[in-house]
Short mmCIF file of C-alpha atoms in Angstrom, two decimals:
data_model
loop_
_atom_site.label_atom_id
_atom_site.label_comp_id
_atom_site.label_asym_id
_atom_site.label_seq_id
_atom_site.Cartn_x
_atom_site.Cartn_y
_atom_site.Cartn_z
CA MET A 22 -47.16 -14.58 -16.51
CA ASN A 23 -48.78 -11.24 -17.20
CA MET A 24 -47.04 -8.26 -18.96
CA LYS A 25 -47.25 -6.00 -15.47
CA ASN A 26 -45.15 -8.90 -13.44
CA LYS A 27 -42.82 -9.60 -16.59
CA SER A 28 -41.95 -5.91 -17.08
CA GLU A 29 -41.48 -5.67 -12.77
CA LYS A 30 -39.20 -9.09 -12.65
CA GLU A 31 -37.01 -7.28 -15.48
CA MET A 32 -36.32 -4.04 -13.96
CA THR A 33 -33.23 -2.81 -11.66
CA HIS A 34 -32.05 0.18 -10.69
CA PHE A 35 -29.38 2.32 -12.35
CA GLY A 36 -28.98 5.10 -9.49
CA PHE A 37 -32.23 6.32 -8.23
CA GLN A 38 -33.65 5.46 -11.72
CA ASN A 39 -35.74 2.04 -12.96
CA VAL A 40 -34.46 1.00 -16.07
CA TYR A 41 -34.50 -2.74 -17.71
CA LYS A 42 -32.00 -4.92 -16.75
CA ASP A 43 -30.66 -5.60 -20.23
CA LYS A 44 -30.04 -1.80 -20.75
CA LYS A 45 -28.11 -1.24 -17.34
CA THR A 46 -24.56 -2.62 -18.32
CA SER A 47 -24.45 -0.06 -21.07
CA LEU A 48 -25.42 2.74 -19.64
CA VAL A 49 -22.85 1.92 -16.40
CA SER A 50 -20.54 1.53 -19.27
CA ASN A 51 -21.27 4.83 -20.83
CA VAL A 52 -20.44 6.50 -17.23
CA PHE A 53 -16.99 4.64 -16.90
CA HIS A 54 -16.39 5.61 -20.40
CA THR A 55 -16.66 9.09 -19.43
CA VAL A 56 -14.95 9.43 -16.28
CA ALA A 57 -12.22 7.06 -17.07
CA SER A 58 -9.38 9.53 -18.08
CA GLN A 59 -10.09 11.45 -14.91
CA TYR A 60 -10.73 8.12 -12.27
CA ASP A 61 -7.74 8.26 -10.35
CA LEU A 62 -7.54 12.06 -9.94
CA MET A 63 -11.41 12.00 -9.10
CA ASN A 64 -10.70 9.03 -6.37
CA ASP A 65 -8.15 11.35 -4.73
CA LEU A 66 -10.09 14.36 -4.33
CA MET A 67 -13.32 12.86 -3.53
CA SER A 68 -11.67 10.64 -0.90
CA PHE A 69 -8.94 13.13 0.04
CA GLY A 70 -6.49 10.57 -0.99
CA ILE A 71 -8.11 7.80 1.98
CA HIS A 72 -8.84 5.60 -0.71
CA ARG A 73 -5.03 4.39 -0.96
CA MET A 74 -5.78 3.44 3.04
CA TRP A 75 -8.59 1.44 1.97
CA LYS A 76 -6.83 -0.32 -0.55
CA ARG A 77 -4.12 -1.30 1.63
CA PHE A 78 -6.07 -3.15 3.83
CA THR A 79 -7.74 -4.61 1.39
CA ILE A 80 -4.14 -6.17 0.48
CA TYR A 81 -3.32 -6.95 4.07
CA ARG A 82 -6.35 -8.92 4.39
CA SER A 83 -6.05 -10.99 0.78
CA GLU A 84 -3.06 -13.57 2.43
CA VAL A 85 -1.98 -13.24 -1.23
CA TYR A 86 1.82 -14.74 -1.65
CA VAL A 87 4.44 -15.71 -3.84
CA GLY A 88 3.20 -18.05 -6.50
CA CYS A 89 -0.75 -17.08 -6.13
CA ILE A 90 -3.19 -16.50 -9.08
CA VAL A 91 -5.14 -13.44 -8.57
CA LEU A 92 -8.22 -11.90 -9.96
CA ASP A 93 -8.69 -8.37 -9.74
CA LEU A 94 -12.28 -7.96 -10.93
CA ALA A 95 -13.70 -4.59 -12.18
CA GLY A 96 -10.26 -3.62 -11.53
CA GLY A 97 -10.28 -0.42 -13.64
CA THR A 98 -7.15 1.77 -13.36
CA GLY A 99 -5.18 -1.48 -11.43
CA ASP A 100 -4.81 0.07 -8.04
CA LEU A 101 -4.92 -3.50 -6.56
CA SER A 102 -3.31 -5.16 -9.64
CA ILE A 103 -0.26 -3.26 -8.62
CA GLN A 104 0.11 -4.33 -5.25
CA PHE A 105 -0.89 -7.95 -6.29
CA SER A 106 1.98 -8.06 -8.80
CA ARG A 107 4.43 -7.60 -5.88
CA LEU A 108 3.16 -10.04 -3.92
CA VAL A 109 2.65 -12.84 -6.05
CA GLY A 110 6.28 -12.23 -8.08
CA ASN A 111 7.68 -13.81 -11.00
CA THR A 112 5.99 -17.24 -10.31
CA GLY A 113 2.26 -15.99 -9.87
CA ILE A 114 -0.20 -14.56 -12.16
CA VAL A 115 -2.59 -11.44 -11.69
CA VAL A 116 -5.86 -11.19 -14.20
CA LEU A 117 -6.69 -7.28 -14.18
CA ALA A 118 -10.29 -7.73 -15.49
CA ASP A 119 -12.97 -5.25 -16.24
CA ILE A 120 -15.85 -4.61 -18.25
CA ASN A 121 -14.86 -1.53 -19.68
CA ASP A 122 -12.25 -1.19 -22.07
CA SER A 123 -11.62 2.40 -21.47
CA MET A 124 -10.60 1.64 -18.01
CA LEU A 125 -9.09 -1.41 -19.01
CA HIS A 126 -6.60 0.49 -21.48
CA ILE A 127 -5.81 3.13 -18.49
CA GLY A 128 -4.88 0.42 -16.18
CA GLN A 129 -2.72 -1.35 -18.46
CA LYS A 130 -0.81 1.60 -19.52
CA LYS A 131 -0.29 2.67 -15.82
CA LEU A 132 1.13 -0.35 -14.78
CA ARG A 133 3.13 -0.90 -17.95
CA ASP A 134 4.94 2.70 -16.95
CA LEU A 135 5.46 1.26 -13.76
CA GLY A 136 7.27 -1.31 -15.44
CA ILE A 137 4.73 -4.23 -14.23
CA LEU A 138 4.96 -6.36 -17.42
CA ASN A 139 5.69 -10.03 -16.98
CA ASN A 140 2.74 -10.94 -14.41
CA VAL A 141 -0.50 -9.31 -15.21
CA ILE A 142 -2.76 -10.27 -17.43
CA TYR A 143 -5.85 -7.94 -19.11
CA ILE A 144 -8.99 -9.34 -19.78
CA GLN A 145 -12.16 -7.67 -20.71
CA ALA A 146 -14.92 -9.71 -19.02
CA ASP A 147 -18.10 -9.57 -17.40
CA ALA A 148 -18.06 -10.28 -14.08
CA GLU A 149 -21.50 -12.48 -14.26
CA ALA A 150 -19.99 -14.74 -16.92
CA LEU A 151 -16.67 -14.99 -15.75
CA PRO A 152 -14.66 -16.80 -18.82
CA PHE A 153 -12.75 -18.71 -16.63
CA SER A 154 -12.14 -22.33 -15.59
CA GLU A 155 -13.71 -23.47 -12.16
CA ASN A 156 -11.46 -23.56 -9.12
CA THR A 157 -8.79 -21.03 -10.86
CA PHE A 158 -7.86 -18.28 -8.61
CA ASP A 159 -6.49 -18.09 -4.66
CA CYS A 160 -7.92 -14.91 -4.52
CA VAL A 161 -10.68 -12.92 -6.29
CA ALA A 162 -11.11 -8.92 -5.37
CA VAL A 163 -13.66 -6.58 -6.18
CA SER A 164 -13.01 -2.81 -5.49
CA PHE A 165 -15.78 -0.54 -5.72
CA GLY A 166 -17.35 -2.33 -8.46
CA LEU A 167 -20.05 -4.71 -7.04
CA ARG A 168 -22.65 -1.81 -6.89
CA ASN A 169 -22.25 -1.22 -10.66
CA PHE A 170 -23.22 -5.01 -11.33
CA THR A 171 -26.67 -5.38 -12.54
CA ASN A 172 -27.17 -8.74 -11.20
CA LYS A 173 -24.72 -9.09 -7.83
CA GLU A 174 -25.85 -12.50 -6.78
CA GLN A 175 -25.37 -14.17 -10.04
CA ALA A 176 -21.76 -12.10 -10.36
CA LEU A 177 -21.05 -13.40 -6.59
CA PHE A 178 -22.06 -16.98 -8.36
CA SER A 179 -19.42 -16.81 -10.78
CA ILE A 180 -16.82 -15.54 -8.40
CA HIS A 181 -17.69 -18.73 -6.61
CA ARG A 182 -17.18 -21.08 -9.77
CA VAL A 183 -13.84 -19.50 -10.41
CA LEU A 184 -12.37 -19.68 -7.09
CA LYS A 185 -10.16 -22.43 -6.04
CA PRO A 186 -11.39 -24.45 -2.59
CA ARG A 187 -10.44 -22.32 -0.06
CA GLY A 188 -9.74 -19.46 -2.03
CA LYS A 189 -10.50 -16.14 -0.72
CA LEU A 190 -12.84 -13.38 -1.46
CA LEU A 191 -12.45 -9.53 -1.07
CA ILE A 192 -15.36 -7.06 -1.76
CA LEU A 193 -14.42 -3.26 -1.06
CA ASP A 194 -17.06 -1.07 -1.67
CA PHE A 195 -19.30 1.87 0.08
CA GLY A 196 -21.27 0.88 3.24
CA VAL A 197 -23.62 2.84 5.37
CA PRO A 198 -22.21 5.12 8.20
CA THR A 199 -22.29 3.26 11.48
CA PHE A 200 -22.95 6.94 13.37
CA LYS A 201 -26.29 8.39 12.18
CA VAL A 202 -25.03 12.10 13.22
CA LEU A 203 -22.81 11.28 10.16
CA HIS A 204 -25.83 10.59 7.97
CA LYS A 205 -26.33 14.35 7.21
CA ILE A 206 -23.16 15.46 6.78
CA TYR A 207 -22.14 12.37 4.27
CA ASP A 208 -25.55 13.25 2.29
CA LEU A 209 -24.39 17.03 1.94
CA TYR A 210 -20.95 16.21 0.82
CA SER A 211 -22.26 13.37 -1.72
CA PHE A 212 -25.31 15.18 -3.32
CA HIS A 213 -24.33 18.60 -3.34
CA ILE A 214 -20.37 18.87 -3.56
CA LEU A 215 -19.13 15.56 -5.19
CA PRO A 216 -21.24 16.28 -8.17
CA LYS A 217 -19.76 19.43 -8.55
CA ILE A 218 -16.28 18.32 -8.19
CA GLY A 219 -17.17 15.90 -11.12
CA LYS A 220 -18.40 18.82 -13.33
CA CYS A 221 -15.47 20.73 -12.66
CA ILE A 222 -12.72 18.26 -13.44
CA THR A 223 -14.60 16.11 -16.03
CA GLN A 224 -17.35 18.51 -17.19
CA ASP A 225 -19.95 15.73 -16.27
CA ILE A 226 -21.82 16.15 -13.20
CA ASN A 227 -24.40 13.44 -14.35
CA SER A 228 -22.11 10.51 -14.26
CA TYR A 229 -20.71 11.35 -10.51
CA ARG A 230 -24.80 12.08 -9.64
CA TYR A 231 -25.05 8.40 -10.66
CA LEU A 232 -22.11 7.27 -8.64
CA VAL A 233 -23.44 8.67 -5.76
CA GLU A 234 -26.84 7.20 -6.13
CA SER A 235 -25.58 3.67 -6.82
CA ILE A 236 -23.79 4.04 -3.27
CA ARG A 237 -27.19 4.63 -1.78
CA MET A 238 -28.72 1.66 -3.30
CA HIS A 239 -26.02 -0.63 -2.39
CA PRO A 240 -26.86 -3.43 0.22
CA ASP A 241 -25.80 -2.35 3.78
CA GLN A 242 -23.11 -4.04 5.14
CA GLU A 243 -25.56 -7.23 6.82
CA THR A 244 -27.47 -7.40 3.75
CA LEU A 245 -24.33 -7.91 1.66
CA LYS A 246 -23.15 -10.20 4.27
CA ASN A 247 -26.25 -12.05 3.87
CA MET A 248 -26.18 -12.44 0.35
CA ILE A 249 -22.45 -13.55 0.04
CA ILE A 250 -23.60 -16.54 2.13
CA ARG A 251 -26.53 -17.17 0.18
CA THR A 252 -24.04 -17.80 -2.62
CA GLY A 253 -21.70 -20.42 -0.88
CA PHE A 254 -19.35 -18.52 0.69
CA ASN A 255 -18.04 -19.47 4.40
CA ASN A 256 -16.45 -17.35 7.41
CA VAL A 257 -18.13 -14.43 6.07
CA GLU A 258 -16.90 -11.36 8.11
CA TYR A 259 -16.42 -7.53 7.30
CA PHE A 260 -14.66 -4.48 8.23
CA ASN A 261 -16.04 -0.98 8.67
CA MET A 262 -13.63 1.89 7.54
CA THR A 263 -13.93 5.69 8.21
CA PHE A 264 -16.86 4.96 10.14
CA GLY A 265 -18.34 2.60 8.07
CA ILE A 266 -18.32 4.51 4.68
CA VAL A 267 -16.28 1.91 3.29
CA VAL A 268 -16.34 -1.73 3.98
CA LEU A 269 -14.16 -4.96 3.11
CA HIS A 270 -15.95 -7.82 3.25
CA CYS A 271 -13.81 -10.95 3.17
CA ALA A 272 -15.16 -14.62 2.51
CA TYR A 273 -13.69 -18.39 1.62
CA LYS A 274 -14.97 -21.03 -0.76
CA CYS A 275 -15.62 -24.12 1.19
#
């Protein structure tokens, strides 16, 4: 292999920038270290609070019940874990996992402040090499995290391995708006307003510029569906929310 082909193979995207794959994880980590303390506030501001509705629908589609073992992967500040902990009850377990220790620390504090103590475990883990045995979880949920992974397909293979047979995968993330008329409005809001909100709240415009760019680089609804199928999942379907701005993909391990 010549040096040119080797370099091309090792490159990936960090927002709109091309970077070496072995650098992306640390670059993304730096973004989330920066935004962690204001992450929940910014979610409310950026989505006008609608992210709560998207997450409620994800929980509704999860099929999680008392006694289940659930992995909230890239779970950040723990919004899904709060709801999963109530569903699994005292006989179930929720594992809140994130590669970023700043986000994980805030999630742990938030859940403990809510009195959630006995059925949630906190693990710092890389989604592409999950430190769990095969066939461990009844459900794995990834909420607004997949687009930040360096190798999405590797992460999906890793998730498939740790799911139990007939276990459910949930991926909540941004999509492509279903109406063309929304594209210009969405771009105007995303590229010009969101980074300014981030600058006002966190004094960091660059992190929110990356987050917007990462949304645009994320696979569209059908592309992600096919990626999930290629990694071994069955019965893959997706649900557009808020005109396709956000999408929930659901699938099962056979």
